[in-house]
Tab-separated table of C-alpha atoms in Angstrom:
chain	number	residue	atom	x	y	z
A	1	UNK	CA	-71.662	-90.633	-59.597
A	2	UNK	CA	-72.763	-94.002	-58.332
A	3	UNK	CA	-74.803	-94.475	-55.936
A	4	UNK	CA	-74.350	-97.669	-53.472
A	5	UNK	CA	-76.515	-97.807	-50.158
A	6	UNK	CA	-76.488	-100.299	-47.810
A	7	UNK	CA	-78.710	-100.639	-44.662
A	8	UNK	CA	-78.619	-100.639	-41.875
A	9	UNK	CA	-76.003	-99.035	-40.676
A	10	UNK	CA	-75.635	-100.898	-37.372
A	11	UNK	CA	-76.940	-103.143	-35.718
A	12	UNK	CA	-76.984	-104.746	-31.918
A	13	UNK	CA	-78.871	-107.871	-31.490
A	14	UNK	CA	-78.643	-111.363	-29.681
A	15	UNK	CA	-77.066	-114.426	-30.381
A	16	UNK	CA	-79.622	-116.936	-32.330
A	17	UNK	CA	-81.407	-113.884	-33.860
A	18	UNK	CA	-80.813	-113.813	-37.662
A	19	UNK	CA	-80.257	-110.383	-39.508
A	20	UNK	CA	-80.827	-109.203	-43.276
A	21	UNK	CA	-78.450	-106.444	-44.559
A	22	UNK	CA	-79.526	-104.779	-47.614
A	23	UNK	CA	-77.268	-103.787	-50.784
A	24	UNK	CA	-79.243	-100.889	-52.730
A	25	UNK	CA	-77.732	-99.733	-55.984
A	26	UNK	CA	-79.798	-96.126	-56.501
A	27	UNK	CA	-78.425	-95.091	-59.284
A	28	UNK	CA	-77.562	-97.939	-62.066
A	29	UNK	CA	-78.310	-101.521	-62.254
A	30	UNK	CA	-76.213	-104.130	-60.807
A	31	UNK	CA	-76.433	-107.703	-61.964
A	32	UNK	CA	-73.445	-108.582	-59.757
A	33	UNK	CA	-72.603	-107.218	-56.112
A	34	UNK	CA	-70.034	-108.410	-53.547
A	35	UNK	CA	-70.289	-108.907	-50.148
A	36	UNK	CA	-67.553	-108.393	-48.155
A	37	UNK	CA	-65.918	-108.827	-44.341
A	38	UNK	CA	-63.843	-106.760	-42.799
A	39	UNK	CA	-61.701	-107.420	-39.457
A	40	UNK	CA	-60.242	-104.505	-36.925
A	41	UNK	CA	-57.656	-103.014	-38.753
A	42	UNK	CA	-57.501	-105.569	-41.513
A	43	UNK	CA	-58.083	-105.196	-45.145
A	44	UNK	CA	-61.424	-106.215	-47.101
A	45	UNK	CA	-62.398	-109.976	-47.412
A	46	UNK	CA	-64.346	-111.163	-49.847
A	47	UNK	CA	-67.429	-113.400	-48.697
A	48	UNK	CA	-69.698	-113.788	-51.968
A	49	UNK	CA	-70.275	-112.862	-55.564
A	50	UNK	CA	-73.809	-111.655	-55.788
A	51	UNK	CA	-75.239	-112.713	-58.994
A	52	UNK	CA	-78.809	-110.993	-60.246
A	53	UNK	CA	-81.204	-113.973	-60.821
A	54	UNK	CA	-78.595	-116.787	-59.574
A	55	UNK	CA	-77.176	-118.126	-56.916
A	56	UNK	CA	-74.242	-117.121	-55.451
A	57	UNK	CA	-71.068	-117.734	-55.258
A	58	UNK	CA	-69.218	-118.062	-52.335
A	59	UNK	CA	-65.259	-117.881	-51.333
A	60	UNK	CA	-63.674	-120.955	-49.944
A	61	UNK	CA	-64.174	-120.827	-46.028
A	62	UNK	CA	-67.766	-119.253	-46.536
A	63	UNK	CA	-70.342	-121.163	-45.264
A	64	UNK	CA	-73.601	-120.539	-47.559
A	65	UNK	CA	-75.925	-121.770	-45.205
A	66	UNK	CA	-74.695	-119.275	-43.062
A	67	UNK	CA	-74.263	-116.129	-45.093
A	68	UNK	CA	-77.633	-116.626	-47.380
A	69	UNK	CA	-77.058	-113.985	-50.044
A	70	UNK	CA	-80.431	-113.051	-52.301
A	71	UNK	CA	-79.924	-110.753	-55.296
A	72	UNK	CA	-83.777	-110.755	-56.381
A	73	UNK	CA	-83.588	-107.373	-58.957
A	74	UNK	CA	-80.830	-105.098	-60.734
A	75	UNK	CA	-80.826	-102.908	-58.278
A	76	UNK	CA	-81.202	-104.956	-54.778
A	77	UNK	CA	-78.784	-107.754	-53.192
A	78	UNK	CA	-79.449	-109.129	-49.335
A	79	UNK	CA	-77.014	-110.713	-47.533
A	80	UNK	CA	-78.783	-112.654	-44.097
A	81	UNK	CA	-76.538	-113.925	-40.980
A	82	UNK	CA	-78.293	-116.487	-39.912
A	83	UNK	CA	-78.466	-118.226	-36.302
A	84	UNK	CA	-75.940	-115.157	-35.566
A	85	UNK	CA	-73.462	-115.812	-32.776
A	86	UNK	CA	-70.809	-113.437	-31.190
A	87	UNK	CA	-68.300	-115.063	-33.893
A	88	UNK	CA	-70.048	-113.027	-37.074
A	89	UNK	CA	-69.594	-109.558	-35.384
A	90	UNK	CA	-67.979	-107.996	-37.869
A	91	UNK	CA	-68.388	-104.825	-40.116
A	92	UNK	CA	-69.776	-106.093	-43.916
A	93	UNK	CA	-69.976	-103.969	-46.895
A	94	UNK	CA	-71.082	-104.521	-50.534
A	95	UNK	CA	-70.302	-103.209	-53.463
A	96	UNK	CA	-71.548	-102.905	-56.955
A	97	UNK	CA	-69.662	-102.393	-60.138
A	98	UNK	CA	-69.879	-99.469	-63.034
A	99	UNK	CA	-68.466	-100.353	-66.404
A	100	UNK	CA	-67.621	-97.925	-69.026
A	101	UNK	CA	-65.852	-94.995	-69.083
A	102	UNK	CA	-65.771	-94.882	-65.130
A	103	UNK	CA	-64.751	-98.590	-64.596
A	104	UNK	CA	-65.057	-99.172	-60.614
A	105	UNK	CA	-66.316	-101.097	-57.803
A	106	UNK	CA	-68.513	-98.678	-55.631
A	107	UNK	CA	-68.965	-99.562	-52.204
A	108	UNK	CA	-71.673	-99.081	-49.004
A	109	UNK	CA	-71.241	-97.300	-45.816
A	110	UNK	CA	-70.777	-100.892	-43.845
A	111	UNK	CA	-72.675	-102.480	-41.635
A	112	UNK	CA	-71.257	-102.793	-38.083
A	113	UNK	CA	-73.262	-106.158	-36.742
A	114	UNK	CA	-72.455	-106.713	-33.232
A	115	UNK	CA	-74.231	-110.271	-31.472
A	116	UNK	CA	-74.368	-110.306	-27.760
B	1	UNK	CA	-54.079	-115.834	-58.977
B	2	UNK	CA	-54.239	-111.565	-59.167
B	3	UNK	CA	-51.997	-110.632	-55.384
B	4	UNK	CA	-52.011	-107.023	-54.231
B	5	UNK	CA	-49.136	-106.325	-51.665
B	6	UNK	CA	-48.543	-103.383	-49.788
B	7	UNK	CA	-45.196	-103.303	-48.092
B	8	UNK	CA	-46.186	-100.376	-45.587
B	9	UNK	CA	-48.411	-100.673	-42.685
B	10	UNK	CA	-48.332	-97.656	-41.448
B	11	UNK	CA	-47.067	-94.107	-42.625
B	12	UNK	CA	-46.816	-90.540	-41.164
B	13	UNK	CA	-46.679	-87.097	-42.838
B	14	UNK	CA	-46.528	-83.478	-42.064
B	15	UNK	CA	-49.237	-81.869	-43.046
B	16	UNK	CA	-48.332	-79.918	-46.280
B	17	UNK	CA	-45.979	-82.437	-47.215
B	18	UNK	CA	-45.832	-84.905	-50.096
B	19	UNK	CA	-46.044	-88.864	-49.089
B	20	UNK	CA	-45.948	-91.766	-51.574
B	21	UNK	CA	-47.329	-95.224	-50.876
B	22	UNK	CA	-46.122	-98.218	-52.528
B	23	UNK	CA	-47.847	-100.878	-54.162
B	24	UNK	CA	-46.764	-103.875	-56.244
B	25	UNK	CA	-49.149	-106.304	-57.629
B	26	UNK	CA	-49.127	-110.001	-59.493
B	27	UNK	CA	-51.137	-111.041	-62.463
B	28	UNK	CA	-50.679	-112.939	-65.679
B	29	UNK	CA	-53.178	-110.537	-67.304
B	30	UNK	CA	-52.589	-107.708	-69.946
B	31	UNK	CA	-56.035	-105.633	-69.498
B	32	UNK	CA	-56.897	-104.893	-65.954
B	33	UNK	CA	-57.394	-101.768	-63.447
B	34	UNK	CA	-55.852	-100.445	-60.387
B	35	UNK	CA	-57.246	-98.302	-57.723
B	36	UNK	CA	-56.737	-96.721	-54.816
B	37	UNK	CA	-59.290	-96.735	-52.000
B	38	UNK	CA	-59.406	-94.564	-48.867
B	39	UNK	CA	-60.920	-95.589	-45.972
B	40	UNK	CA	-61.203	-92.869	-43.312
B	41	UNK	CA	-62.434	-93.303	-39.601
B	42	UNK	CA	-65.944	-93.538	-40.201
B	43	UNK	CA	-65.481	-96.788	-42.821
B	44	UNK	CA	-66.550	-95.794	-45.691
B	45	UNK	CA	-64.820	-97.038	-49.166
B	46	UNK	CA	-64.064	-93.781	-51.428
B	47	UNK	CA	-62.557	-94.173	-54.506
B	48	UNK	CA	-59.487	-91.733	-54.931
B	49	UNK	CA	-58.072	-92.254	-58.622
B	50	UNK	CA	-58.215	-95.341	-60.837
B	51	UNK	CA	-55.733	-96.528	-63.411
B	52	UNK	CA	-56.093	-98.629	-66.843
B	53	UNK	CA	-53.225	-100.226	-67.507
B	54	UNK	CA	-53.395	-100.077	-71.144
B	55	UNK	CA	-53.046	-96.365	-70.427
B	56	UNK	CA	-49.451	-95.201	-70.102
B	57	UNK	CA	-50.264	-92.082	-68.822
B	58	UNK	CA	-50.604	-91.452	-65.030
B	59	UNK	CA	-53.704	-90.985	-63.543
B	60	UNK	CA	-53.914	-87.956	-61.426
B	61	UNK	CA	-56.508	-86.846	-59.472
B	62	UNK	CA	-55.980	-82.970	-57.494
B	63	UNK	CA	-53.424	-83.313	-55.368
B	64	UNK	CA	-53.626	-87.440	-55.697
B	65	UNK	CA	-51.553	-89.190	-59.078
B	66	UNK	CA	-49.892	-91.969	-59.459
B	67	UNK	CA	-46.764	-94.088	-60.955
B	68	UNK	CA	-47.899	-96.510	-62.809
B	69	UNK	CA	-44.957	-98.951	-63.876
B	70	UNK	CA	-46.775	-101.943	-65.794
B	71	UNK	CA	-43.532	-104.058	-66.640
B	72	UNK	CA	-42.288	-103.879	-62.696
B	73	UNK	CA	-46.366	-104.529	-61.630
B	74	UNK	CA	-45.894	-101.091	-59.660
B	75	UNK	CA	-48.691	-98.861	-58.482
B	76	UNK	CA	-47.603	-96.492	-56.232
B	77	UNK	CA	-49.700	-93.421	-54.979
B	78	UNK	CA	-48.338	-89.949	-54.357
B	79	UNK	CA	-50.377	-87.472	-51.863
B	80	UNK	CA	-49.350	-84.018	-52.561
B	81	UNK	CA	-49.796	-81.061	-50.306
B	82	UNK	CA	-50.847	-83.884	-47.470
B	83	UNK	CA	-54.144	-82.165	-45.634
B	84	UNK	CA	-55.130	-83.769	-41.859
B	85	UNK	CA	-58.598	-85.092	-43.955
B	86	UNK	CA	-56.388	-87.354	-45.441
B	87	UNK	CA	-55.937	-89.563	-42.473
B	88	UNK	CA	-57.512	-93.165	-43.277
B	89	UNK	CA	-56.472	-96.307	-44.766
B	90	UNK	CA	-55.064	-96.436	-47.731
B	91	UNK	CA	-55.960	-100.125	-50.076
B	92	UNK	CA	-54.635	-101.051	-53.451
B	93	UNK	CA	-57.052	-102.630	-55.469
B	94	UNK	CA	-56.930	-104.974	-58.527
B	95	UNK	CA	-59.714	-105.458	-61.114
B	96	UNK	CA	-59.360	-107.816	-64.093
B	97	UNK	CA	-60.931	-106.288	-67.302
B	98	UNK	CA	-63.861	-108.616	-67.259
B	99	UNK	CA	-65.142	-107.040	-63.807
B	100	UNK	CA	-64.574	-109.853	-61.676
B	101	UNK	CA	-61.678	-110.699	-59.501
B	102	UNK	CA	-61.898	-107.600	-57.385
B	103	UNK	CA	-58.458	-107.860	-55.355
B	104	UNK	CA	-57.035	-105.921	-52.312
B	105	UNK	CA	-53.952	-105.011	-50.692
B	106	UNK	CA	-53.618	-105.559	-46.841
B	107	UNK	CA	-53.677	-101.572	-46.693
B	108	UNK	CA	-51.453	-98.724	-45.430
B	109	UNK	CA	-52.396	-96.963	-42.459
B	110	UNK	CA	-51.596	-93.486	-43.233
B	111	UNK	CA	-51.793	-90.624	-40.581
B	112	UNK	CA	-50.913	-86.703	-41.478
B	113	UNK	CA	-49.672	-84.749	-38.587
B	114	UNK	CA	-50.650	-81.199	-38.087
């Protein structure tokens, strides 16, 4: 089935330091992935549309210069917190979609980012 | 705008036991899909069965199906033969046919007892 990774897994770093999270399709190409937020015990919010070649698109309440999301190849999307402050701790996942016969959005492990 | 409600936070079941969670959803289109998504402890998304809705036939997946009622926007989920692995969250997804528009439902916390 498809394949989704996402590194890393966690991370711990400190406030003003700016982290890169990477989206990896393995096993089919992706020309759009979604980045997503998700709170304690809360469902999945959408951040960005990932668009191969393009810039993204961002949900209202997203700041871009914030969340700088780079989806360079098919197969490869990076979302960067910059300037991160204890505010963006938070667990973010991607996911790609398959179309076809097995129609779905297929999603990362999650990132847990935690800023002192 | 596609809405995805879920009208149970939480749920408990025996283990061995058959559960059903409830979904209802809103949209103005005719060709979408549903999902359900579990989301155990350790975070990860897994897919556990998908629906088309020009499909009238429930999806069923092992001991997972589904009632799919596309005039009452109704998508409910029905665990049979409820194992302690299936402890996790439980979303309810929409997807509009074109791929985008990737909605989900606040969740259902679902915990089987042993």
């Amino acid at each position: 089935g498809a394949v989704v990774s996402q590194h890393p897994s966690r991370v711990i770093c400190k406030s003003g330091t700016s982290v890169k999270i990477e989206c990896r399709s393995l096993d089919f190409q992706a020309t759009t992935m979604f980045w997503y937020r998700q709170f304690p015990k809360k469902s999945l919010m959408l951040m960005a549309t990932s668009n191969e070649g393009s810039k993204a698109t961002y949900e209202q309440g997203v700041e871009k210069d914030k969340f700088l999301i780079n989806h360079a190849s098919l197969t490869l999307s990076t979302l960067t917190v910059t300037s991160a402050h204890p505010e963006d701790s938070s667990f973010y996942i991607c996911s790609a979609g398959v179309q076809g016969a097995h129609v779905a959005q297929h999603f990362g492990d999650g990132t847990r980012l935690s800023i002192l | 705008a596609q809405t995805v409600t879920q009208s149970q936070p939480e749920m408990s079941v025996q283990e061995a036991e058959t559960v059903t969670l409830s979904c209802t959803y809103d949209t103005s289109e005719n060709n979408y899909y549903l999902f359900w998504y579990k989301q155990p402890p350790s975070r990860q998304m897994i897919l556990v069965i998908r629906q088309e809705a020009y499909k009238q036939q429930n999806a069923t997946e092992n001991r997972f199906s589904v009632n799919f009622q596309k005039a009452a926007k109704s998508f409910s989920l029905k665990i049979s033969d409820s194992q302690l692995g299936d402890t996790a969250m439980y979303f309810c997804a929409f997807m509009g046919h074109g791929g985008q528009n990737f909605v989900f439902g606040p969740g259902t916390r679902l915990s089987v007892l042993p």
